[in-house]
CSV table of C-alpha atoms and ligand atoms in Angstrom, one decimal:
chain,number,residue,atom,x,y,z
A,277,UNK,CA,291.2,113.0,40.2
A,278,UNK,CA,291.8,109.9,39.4
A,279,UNK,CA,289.5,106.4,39.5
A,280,UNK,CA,289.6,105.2,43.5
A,281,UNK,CA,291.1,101.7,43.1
A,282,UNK,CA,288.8,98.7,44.9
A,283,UNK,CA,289.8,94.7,46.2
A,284,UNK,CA,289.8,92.1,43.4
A,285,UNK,CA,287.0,90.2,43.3
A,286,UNK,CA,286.3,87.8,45.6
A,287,UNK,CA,288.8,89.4,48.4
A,288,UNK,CA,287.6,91.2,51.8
A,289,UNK,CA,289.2,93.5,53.7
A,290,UNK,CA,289.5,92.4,57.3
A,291,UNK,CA,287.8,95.5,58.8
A,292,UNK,CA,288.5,96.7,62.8
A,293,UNK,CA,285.0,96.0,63.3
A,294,UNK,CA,285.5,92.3,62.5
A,295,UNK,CA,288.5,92.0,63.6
A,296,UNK,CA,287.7,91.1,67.4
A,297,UNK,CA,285.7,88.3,65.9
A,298,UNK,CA,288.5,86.8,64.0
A,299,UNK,CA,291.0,87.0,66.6
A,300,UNK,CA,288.6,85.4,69.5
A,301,UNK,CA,288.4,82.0,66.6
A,302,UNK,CA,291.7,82.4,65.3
A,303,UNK,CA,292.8,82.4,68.9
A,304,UNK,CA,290.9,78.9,70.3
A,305,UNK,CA,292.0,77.4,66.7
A,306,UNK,CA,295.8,78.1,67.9
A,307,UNK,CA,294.8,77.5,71.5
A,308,UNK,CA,293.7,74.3,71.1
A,309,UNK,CA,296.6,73.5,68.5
A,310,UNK,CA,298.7,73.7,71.6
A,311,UNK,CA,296.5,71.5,73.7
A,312,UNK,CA,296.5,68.5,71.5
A,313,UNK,CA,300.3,69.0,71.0
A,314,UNK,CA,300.4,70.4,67.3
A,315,UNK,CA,303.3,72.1,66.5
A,316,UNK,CA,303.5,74.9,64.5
A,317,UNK,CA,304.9,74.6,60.9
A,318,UNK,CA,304.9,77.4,57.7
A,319,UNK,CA,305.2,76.9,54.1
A,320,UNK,CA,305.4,79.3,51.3
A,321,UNK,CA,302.2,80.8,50.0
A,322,UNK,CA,303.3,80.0,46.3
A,323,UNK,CA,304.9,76.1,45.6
A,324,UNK,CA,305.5,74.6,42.6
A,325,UNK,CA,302.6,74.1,40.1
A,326,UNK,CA,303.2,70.4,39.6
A,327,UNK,CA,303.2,70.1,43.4
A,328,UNK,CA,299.3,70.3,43.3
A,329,UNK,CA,298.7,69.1,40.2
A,330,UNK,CA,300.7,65.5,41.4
A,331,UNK,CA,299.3,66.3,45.0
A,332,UNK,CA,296.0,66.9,44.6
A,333,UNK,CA,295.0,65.4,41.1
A,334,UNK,CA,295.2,67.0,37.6
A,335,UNK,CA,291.3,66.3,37.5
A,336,UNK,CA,290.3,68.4,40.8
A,337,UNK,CA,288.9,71.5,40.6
A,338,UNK,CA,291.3,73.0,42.5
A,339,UNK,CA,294.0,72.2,39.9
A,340,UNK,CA,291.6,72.3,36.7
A,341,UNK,CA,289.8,75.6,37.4
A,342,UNK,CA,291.1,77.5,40.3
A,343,UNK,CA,294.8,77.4,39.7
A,344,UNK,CA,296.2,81.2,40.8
A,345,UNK,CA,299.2,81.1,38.5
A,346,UNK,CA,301.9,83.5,39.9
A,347,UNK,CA,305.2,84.0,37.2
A,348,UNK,CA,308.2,85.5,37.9
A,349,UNK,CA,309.7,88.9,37.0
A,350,UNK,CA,309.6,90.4,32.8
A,351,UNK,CA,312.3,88.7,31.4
A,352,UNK,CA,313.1,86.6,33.9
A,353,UNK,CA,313.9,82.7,33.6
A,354,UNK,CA,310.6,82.3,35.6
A,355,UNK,CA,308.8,84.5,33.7
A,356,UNK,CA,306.3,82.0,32.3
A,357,UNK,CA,303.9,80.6,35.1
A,358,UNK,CA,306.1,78.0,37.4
A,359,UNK,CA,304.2,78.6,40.6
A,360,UNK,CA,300.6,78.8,41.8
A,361,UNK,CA,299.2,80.1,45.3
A,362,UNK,CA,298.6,77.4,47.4
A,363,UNK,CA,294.9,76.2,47.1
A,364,UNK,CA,295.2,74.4,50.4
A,365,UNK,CA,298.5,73.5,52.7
A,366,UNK,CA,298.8,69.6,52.9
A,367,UNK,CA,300.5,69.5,49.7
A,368,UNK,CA,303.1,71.9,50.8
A,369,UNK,CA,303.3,70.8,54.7
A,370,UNK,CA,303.8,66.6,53.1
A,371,UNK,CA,306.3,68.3,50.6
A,372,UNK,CA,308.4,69.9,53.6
A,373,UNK,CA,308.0,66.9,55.8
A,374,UNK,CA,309.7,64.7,52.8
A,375,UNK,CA,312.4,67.7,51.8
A,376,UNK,CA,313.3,68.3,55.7
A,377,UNK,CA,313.6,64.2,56.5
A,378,UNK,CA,310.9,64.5,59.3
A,379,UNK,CA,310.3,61.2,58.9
A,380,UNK,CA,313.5,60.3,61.0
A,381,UNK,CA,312.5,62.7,63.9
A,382,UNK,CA,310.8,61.1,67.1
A,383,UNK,CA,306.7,59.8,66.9
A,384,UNK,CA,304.0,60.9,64.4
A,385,UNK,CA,304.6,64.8,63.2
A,386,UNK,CA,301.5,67.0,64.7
A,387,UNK,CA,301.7,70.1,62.7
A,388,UNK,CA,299.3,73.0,62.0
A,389,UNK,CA,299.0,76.3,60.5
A,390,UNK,CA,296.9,79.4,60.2
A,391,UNK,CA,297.2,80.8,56.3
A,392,UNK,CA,295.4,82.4,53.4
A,393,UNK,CA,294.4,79.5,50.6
A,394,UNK,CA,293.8,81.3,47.1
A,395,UNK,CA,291.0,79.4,45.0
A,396,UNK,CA,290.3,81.5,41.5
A,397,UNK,CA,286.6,80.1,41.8
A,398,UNK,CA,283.3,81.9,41.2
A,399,UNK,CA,282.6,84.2,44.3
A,400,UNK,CA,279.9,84.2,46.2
A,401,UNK,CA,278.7,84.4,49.7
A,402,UNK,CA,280.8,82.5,51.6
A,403,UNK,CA,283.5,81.5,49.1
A,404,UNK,CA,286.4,83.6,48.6
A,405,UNK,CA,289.0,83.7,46.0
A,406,UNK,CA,291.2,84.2,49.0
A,407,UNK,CA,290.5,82.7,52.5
A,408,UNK,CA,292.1,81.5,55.7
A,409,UNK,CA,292.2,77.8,57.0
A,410,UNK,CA,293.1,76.6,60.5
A,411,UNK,CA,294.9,73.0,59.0
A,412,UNK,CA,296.5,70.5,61.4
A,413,UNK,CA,298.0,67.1,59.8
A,414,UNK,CA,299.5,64.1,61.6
A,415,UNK,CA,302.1,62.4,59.6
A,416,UNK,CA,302.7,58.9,60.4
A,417,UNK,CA,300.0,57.4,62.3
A,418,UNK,CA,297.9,54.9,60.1
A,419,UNK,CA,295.7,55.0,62.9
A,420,UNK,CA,292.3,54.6,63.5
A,421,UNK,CA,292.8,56.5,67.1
A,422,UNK,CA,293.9,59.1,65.4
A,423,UNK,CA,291.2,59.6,63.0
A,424,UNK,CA,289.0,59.7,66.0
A,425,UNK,CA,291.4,62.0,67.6
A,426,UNK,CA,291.3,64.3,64.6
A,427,UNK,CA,287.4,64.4,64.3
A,428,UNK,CA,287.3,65.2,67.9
A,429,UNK,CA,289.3,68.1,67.7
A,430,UNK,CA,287.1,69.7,64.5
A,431,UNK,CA,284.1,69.1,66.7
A,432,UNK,CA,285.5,70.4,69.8
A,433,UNK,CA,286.8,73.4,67.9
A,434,UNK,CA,283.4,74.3,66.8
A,435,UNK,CA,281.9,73.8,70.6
A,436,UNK,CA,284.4,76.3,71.7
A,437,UNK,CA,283.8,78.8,68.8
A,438,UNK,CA,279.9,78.8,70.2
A,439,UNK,CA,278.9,77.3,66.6
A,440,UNK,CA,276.0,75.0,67.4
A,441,UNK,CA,274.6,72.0,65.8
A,442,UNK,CA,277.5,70.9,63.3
A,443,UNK,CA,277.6,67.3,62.3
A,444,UNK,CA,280.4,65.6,61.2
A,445,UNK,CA,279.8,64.1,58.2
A,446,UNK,CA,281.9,60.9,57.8
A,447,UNK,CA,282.8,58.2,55.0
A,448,UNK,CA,285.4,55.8,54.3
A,449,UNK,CA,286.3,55.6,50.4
A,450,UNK,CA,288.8,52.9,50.4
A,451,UNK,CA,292.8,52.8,49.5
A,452,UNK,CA,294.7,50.9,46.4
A,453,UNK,CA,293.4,47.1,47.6
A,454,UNK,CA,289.8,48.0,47.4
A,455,UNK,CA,289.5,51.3,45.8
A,456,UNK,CA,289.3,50.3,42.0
A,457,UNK,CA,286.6,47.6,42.2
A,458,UNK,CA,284.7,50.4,43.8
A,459,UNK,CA,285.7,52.7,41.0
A,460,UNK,CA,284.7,49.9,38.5
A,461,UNK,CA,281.5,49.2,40.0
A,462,UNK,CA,280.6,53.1,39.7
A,463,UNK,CA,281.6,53.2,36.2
A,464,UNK,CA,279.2,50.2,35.1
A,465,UNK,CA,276.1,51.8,36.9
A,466,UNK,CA,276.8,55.5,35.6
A,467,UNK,CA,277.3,54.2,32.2
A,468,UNK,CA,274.3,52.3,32.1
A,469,UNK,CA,272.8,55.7,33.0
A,470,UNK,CA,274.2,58.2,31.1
A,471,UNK,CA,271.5,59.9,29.6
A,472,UNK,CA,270.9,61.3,33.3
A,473,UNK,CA,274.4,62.4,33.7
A,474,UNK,CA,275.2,65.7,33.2
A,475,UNK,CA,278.0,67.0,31.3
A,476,UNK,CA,280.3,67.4,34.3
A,477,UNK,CA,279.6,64.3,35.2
A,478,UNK,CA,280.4,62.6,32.1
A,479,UNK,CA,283.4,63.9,31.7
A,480,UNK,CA,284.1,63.1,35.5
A,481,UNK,CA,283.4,59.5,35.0
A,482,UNK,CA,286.0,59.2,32.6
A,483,UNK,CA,288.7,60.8,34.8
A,484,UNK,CA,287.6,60.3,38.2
A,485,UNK,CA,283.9,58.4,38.3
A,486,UNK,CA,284.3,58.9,42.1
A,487,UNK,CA,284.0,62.8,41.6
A,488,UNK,CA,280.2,62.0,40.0
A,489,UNK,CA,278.9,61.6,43.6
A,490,UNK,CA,280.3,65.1,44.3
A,491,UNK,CA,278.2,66.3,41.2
A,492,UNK,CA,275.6,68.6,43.5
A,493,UNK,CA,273.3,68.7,40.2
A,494,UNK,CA,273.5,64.9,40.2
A,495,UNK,CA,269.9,63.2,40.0
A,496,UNK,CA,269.2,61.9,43.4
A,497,UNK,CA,267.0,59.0,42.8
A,498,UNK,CA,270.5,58.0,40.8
A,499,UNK,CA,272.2,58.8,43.6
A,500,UNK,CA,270.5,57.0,46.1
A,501,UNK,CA,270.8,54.0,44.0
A,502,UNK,CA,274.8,54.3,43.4
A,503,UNK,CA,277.0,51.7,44.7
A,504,UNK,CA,278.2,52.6,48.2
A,505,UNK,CA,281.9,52.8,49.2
A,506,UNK,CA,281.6,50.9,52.4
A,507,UNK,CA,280.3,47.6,50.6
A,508,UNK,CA,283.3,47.7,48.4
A,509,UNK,CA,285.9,48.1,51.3
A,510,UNK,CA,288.6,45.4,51.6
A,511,UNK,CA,289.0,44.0,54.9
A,512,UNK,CA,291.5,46.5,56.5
A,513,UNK,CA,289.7,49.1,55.2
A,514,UNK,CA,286.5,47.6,56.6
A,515,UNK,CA,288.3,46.9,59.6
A,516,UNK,CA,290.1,50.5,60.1
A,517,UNK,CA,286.3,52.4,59.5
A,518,UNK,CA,284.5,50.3,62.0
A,519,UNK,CA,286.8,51.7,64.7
A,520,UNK,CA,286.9,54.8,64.2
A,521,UNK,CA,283.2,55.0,64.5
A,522,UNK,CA,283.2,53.3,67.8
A,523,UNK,CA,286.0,55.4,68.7
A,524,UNK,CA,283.5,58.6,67.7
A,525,UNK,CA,281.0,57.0,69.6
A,526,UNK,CA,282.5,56.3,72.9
A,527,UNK,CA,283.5,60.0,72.9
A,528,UNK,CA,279.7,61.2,72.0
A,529,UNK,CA,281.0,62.8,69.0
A,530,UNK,CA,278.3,63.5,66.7
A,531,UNK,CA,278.5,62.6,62.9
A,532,UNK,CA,276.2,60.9,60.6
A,533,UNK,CA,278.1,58.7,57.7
A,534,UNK,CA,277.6,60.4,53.7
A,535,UNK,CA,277.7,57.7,51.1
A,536,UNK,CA,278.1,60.4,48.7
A,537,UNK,CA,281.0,62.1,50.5
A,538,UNK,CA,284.4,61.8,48.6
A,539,UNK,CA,286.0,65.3,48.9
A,540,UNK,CA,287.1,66.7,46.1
A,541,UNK,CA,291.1,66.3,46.1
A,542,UNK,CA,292.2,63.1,44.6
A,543,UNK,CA,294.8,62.5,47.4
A,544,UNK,CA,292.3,61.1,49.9
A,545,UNK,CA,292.0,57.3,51.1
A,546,UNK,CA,290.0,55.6,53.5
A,547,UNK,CA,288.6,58.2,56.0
A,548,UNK,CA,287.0,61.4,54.6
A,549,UNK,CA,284.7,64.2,56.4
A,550,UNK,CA,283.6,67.5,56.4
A,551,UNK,CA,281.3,69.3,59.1
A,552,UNK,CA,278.4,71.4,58.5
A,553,UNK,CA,275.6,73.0,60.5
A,554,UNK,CA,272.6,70.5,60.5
A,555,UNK,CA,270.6,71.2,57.6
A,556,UNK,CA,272.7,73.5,55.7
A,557,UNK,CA,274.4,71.5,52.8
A,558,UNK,CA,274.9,74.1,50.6
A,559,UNK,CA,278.4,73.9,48.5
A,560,UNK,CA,280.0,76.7,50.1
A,561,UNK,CA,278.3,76.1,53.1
A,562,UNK,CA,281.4,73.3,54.3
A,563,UNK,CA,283.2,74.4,57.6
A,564,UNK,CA,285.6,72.0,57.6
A,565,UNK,CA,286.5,68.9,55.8
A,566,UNK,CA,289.7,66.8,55.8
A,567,UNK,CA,290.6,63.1,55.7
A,568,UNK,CA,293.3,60.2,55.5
A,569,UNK,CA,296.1,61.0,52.2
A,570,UNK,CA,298.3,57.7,52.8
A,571,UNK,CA,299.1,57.9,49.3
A,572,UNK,CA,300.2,61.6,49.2
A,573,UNK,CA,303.8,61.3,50.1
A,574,UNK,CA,303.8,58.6,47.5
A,575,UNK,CA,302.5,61.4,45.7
A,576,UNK,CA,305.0,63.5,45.6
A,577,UNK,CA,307.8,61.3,45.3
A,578,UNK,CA,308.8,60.1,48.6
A,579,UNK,CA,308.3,56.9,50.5
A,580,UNK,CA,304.9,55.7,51.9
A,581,UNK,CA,304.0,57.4,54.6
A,582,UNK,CA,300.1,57.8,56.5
A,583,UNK,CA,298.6,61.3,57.7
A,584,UNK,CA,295.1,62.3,58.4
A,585,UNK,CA,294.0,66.6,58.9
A,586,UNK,CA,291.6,68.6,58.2
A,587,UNK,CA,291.2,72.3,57.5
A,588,UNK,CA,289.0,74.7,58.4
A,589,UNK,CA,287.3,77.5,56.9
A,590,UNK,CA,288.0,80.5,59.8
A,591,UNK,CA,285.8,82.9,57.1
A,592,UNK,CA,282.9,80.5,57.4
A,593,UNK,CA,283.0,79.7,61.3
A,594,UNK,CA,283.3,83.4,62.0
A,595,UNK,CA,279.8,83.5,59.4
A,596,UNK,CA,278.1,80.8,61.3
A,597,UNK,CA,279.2,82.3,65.0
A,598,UNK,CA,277.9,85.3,63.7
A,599,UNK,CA,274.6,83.9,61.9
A,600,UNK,CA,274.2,82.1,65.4
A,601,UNK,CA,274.3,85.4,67.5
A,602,UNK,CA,277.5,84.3,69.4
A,603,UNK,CA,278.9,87.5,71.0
A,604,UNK,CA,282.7,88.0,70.0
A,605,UNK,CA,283.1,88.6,74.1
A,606,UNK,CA,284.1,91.9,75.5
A,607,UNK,CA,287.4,94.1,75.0
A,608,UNK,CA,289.2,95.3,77.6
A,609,UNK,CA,288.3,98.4,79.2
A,610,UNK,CA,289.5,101.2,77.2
A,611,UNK,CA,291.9,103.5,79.2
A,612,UNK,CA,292.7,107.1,77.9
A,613,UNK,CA,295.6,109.5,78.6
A,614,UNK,CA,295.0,113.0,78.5
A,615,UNK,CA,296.6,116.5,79.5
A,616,UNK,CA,295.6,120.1,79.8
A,617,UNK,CA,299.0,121.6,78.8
A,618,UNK,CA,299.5,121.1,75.3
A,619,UNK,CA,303.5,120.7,75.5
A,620,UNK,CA,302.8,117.8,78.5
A,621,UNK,CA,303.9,115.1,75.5
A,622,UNK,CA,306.6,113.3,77.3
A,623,UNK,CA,304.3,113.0,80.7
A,624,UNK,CA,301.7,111.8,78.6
A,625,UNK,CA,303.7,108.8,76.7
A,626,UNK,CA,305.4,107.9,80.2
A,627,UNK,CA,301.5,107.7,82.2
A,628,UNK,CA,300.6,105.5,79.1
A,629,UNK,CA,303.7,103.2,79.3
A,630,UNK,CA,303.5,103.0,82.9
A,631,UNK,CA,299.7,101.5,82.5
A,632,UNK,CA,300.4,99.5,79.4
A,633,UNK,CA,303.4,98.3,81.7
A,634,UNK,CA,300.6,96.9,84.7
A,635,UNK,CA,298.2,95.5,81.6
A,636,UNK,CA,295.8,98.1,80.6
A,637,UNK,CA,294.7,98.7,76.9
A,638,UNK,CA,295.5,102.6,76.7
A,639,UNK,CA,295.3,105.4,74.4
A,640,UNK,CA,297.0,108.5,74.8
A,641,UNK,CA,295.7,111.6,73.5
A,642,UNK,CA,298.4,113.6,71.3
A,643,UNK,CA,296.6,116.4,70.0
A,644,UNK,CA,296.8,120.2,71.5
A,645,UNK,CA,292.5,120.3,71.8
A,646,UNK,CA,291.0,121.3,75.2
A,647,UNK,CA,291.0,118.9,78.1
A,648,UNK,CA,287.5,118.9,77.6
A,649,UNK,CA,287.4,118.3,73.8
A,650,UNK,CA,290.1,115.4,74.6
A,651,UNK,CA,288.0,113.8,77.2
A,652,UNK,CA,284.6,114.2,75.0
A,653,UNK,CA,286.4,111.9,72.1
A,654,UNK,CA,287.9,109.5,74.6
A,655,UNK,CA,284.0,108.8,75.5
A,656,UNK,CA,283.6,108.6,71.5
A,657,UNK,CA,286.4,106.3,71.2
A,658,UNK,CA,284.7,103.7,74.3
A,659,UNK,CA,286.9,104.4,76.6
A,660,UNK,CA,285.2,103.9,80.3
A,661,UNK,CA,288.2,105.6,82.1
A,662,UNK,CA,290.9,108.8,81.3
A,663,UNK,CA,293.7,109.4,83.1
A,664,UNK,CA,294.5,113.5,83.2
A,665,UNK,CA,298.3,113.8,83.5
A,666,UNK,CA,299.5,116.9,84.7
A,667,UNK,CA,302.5,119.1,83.7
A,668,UNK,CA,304.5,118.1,87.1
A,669,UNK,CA,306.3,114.9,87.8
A,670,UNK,CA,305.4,114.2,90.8
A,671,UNK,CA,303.2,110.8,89.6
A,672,UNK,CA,299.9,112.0,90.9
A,673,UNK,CA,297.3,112.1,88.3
A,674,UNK,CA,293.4,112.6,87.9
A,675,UNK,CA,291.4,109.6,87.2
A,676,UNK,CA,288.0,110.4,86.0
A,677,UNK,CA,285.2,107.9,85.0
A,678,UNK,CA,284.1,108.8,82.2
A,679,UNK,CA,280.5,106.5,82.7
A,680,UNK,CA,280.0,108.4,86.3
A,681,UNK,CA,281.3,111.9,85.5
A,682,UNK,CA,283.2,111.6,88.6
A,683,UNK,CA,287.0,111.9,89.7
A,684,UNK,CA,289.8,111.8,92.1
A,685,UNK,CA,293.4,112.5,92.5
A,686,UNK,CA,295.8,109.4,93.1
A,687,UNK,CA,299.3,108.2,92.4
A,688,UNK,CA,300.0,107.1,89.0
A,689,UNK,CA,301.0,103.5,90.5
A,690,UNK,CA,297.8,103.1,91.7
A,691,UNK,CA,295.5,103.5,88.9
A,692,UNK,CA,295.3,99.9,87.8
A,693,UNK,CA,294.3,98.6,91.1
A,694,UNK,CA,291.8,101.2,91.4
A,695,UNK,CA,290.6,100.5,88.0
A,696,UNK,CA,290.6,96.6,89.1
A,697,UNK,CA,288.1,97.6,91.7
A,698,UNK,CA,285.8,99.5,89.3
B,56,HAM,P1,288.8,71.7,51.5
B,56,HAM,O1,287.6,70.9,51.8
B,56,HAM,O2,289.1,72.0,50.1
B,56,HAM,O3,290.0,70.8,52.2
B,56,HAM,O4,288.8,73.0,52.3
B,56,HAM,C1,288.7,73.0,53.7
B,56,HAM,C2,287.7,74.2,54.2
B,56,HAM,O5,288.2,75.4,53.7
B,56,HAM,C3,286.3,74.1,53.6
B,56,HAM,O6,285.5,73.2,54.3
B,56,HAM,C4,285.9,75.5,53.8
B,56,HAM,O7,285.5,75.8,55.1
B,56,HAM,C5,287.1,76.3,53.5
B,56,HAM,N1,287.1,76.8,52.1
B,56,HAM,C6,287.5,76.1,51.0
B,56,HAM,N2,287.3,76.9,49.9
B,56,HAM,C7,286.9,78.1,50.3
B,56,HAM,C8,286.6,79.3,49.6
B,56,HAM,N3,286.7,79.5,48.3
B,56,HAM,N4,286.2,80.4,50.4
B,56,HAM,C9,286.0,80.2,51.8
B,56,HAM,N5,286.3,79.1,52.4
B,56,HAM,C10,286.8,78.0,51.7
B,56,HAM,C11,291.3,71.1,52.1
B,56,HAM,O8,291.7,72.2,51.7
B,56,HAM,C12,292.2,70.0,52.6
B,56,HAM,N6,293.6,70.5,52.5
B,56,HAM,C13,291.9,69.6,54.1
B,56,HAM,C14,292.8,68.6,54.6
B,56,HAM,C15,293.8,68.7,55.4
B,56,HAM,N7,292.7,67.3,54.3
B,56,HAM,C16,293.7,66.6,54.9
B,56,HAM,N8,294.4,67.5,55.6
């Protein structure tokens, strides 16, 4: 026999025992996409390489490390590495948005999406090497309502999820007026500290000295002392920040502002967050982050164009809702179809149809085993009710609880109403 083949690292298989779980978060995520007028948009799961590495910064991890290189067929034109699996959507969803003209079409574009991201990082718990985000962007709005809006709809998403305590971490880190004086002042002091730098950082301060406050090994008396990005804001920037925090706190939205929070994609300007469960900071411990890109579309080639999103980590919220206790709510009651007469197929898929028709979950028994046998497993299986078709056509049926042990004869038309009553 030969060697059982396993996932690649840093993959999971959605299980049926998790899969309840995902579909309740997955389904406020698109639930509430609809209530704050999103619309839905796809993109390919493979772009471009020079898509992120424009898009996101040739210095982000993403781009430096993670890159998922996917080539084309053997001895193809594309059989040397032209794509990579997307690390994250905005890149692709700003790319569409400039290919399909969507600049043209009526108000701000409110998009989102529900997709795998592939990272080829290090796994461990809680970071995947593929993983699925909830990401919604508005394109066009330079804001600050929006911002608000945006940080609202993170927090909000949590709340519904039954994920307690998450703050919303919030900075501002400037745009091209006021963003290299800031990068100049965080140069002078890590140079004049370099001995307590560590490698990464080094090497970060020549390419991207914002990138050394990300450093988690950084030393944090250093750290504290840093030059802050708010005092280095210009006055729109200054300006824009200010209300979106009174924005945030005339809805009661909680968030606490990070001096040290500058995300790690180089596309970001002014705005940035990320929320986490208080007191849980970890580096793969990040539920969500997001921010302002009003440079991106730049970027990428296009003309200058704001948007502000976030995405999600569904993996992580489903970890936290679970960590927290939350109960993934009930199914529906389990209804099964059964027969004595092993031939009574037909009667069997019709009873079933007819159910499924008035909105019960149903499963009909197939196999040729004793109505008892067929009943026992139909316990097994959770289901709270079986329906014992006959061989005639006449529509009546036995329903028998299989909690109380008891049952009664009744047309098949009435089953779901008597169901209904219990
Ligand atoms: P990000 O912070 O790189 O942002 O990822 C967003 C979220 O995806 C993280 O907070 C985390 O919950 C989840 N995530 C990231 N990497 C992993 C991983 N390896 N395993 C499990 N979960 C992970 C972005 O991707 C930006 N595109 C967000 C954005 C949208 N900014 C503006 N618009």
């Amino acid at each position: 026999m030969s060697r059982p083949i396993s996932a690649p690292r840093g993959t999971r298989d959605l299980l049926p025992e998790d899969g309840h779980a995902w579909s309740r978060v997955e389904g406020i995520a698109r639930d509430l996409s609809a209530r704050y007028a999103f619309d839905r948009i796809e993109t390919p799961l493979f772009e471009r390489i020079e898509l992120f590495s424009r898009g996101l910064g040739e210095s982000s991890d993403a781009v430096e490390k993670e890159m998922f290189r996917v080539s084309g067929a053997a001895g193809s034109e594309e059989e040397r590495a032209e794509w990579a699996l997307r690390p994250e959507p905005t890149a692709g969803i700003v790319r569409a948005y400039l290919e399909h003209g969507m600049h043209v079409r009526p108000g701000p574009q409110r998009l989102w999406l529900i997709g795998p991201m592939f990272r080829y990082d290090r796994p461990q718990a809680g970071r995947y090497r593929q993983f699925v985000q909830w990401d919604v962007e508005v394109i066009g709005d330079p804001g600050p309502m929006v911002d608000a809006e945006i940080i609202e709809l993170g927090q909000r998403f949590y709340t519904e999820s039954g994920v307690r305590d998450v703050v919303a971490y919030l900075n501002s880190i400037g745009d091209g007026e006021c963003r290299p004086a800031y990068r100049a002042a965080l140069i002078d002091y890590f140079s004049a500290h370099d001995d307590r730098l560590t490698d990464d950082s080094r090497r970060r301060l020549r390419v991207n000295p914002l990138r050394v406050l990300d450093d988690k090994e950084l030393d944090p008396e250093l750290a504290a002392g840093a030059p802050r990005a708010i005092d280095h804001l210009c006055d729109a920037c200054r300006a824009h920040f200010t209300s979106v925090q009174a924005l945030l706190d005339d809805l009661g939205v909680h968030y606490e502002i990070d001096h040290r929070l500058v995300r790690g994609l180089d596309y970001y300007t002014r705005t940035t967050f990320e929320f986490y469960v208080a007191g849980r900071r970890g580096q793969q411990q990040a539920l969500g982050g997001g921010g302002r890109y009003d440079g991106l579309a730049e970027l990428l080639g296009g003309p200058s164009t704001p948007g502000i999103g976030f995405g999600i980590g569904i993996d992580r919220t489903v970890i936290a809702a679970e960590e927290q206790g939350v109960s993934s709510g009930a199914l529906a009651l389990l209804v099964a179809v059964v027969a004595a007469d092993p031939d009574a197929l037909a009667p069997r898929l019709r009873a079933a149809g007819t159910l499924r028709d008035a909105g019960l979950r149903v499963r009909a028994d197939g196999t040729s085993r004793k109505l008892g046998k067929q009943l026992e497993s139909a316990a097994k299986l959770g289901a709270r009710w079986a329906v014992i078709v006959g061989p005639t056509s006449d529509g009546t049926v036995i329903l028998r609880d299989l909690v109380a042990s008891e049952q009664r004869e009744l047309p098949l038309s009435e089953v779901a109403a008597a169901i209904g009553r219990g």
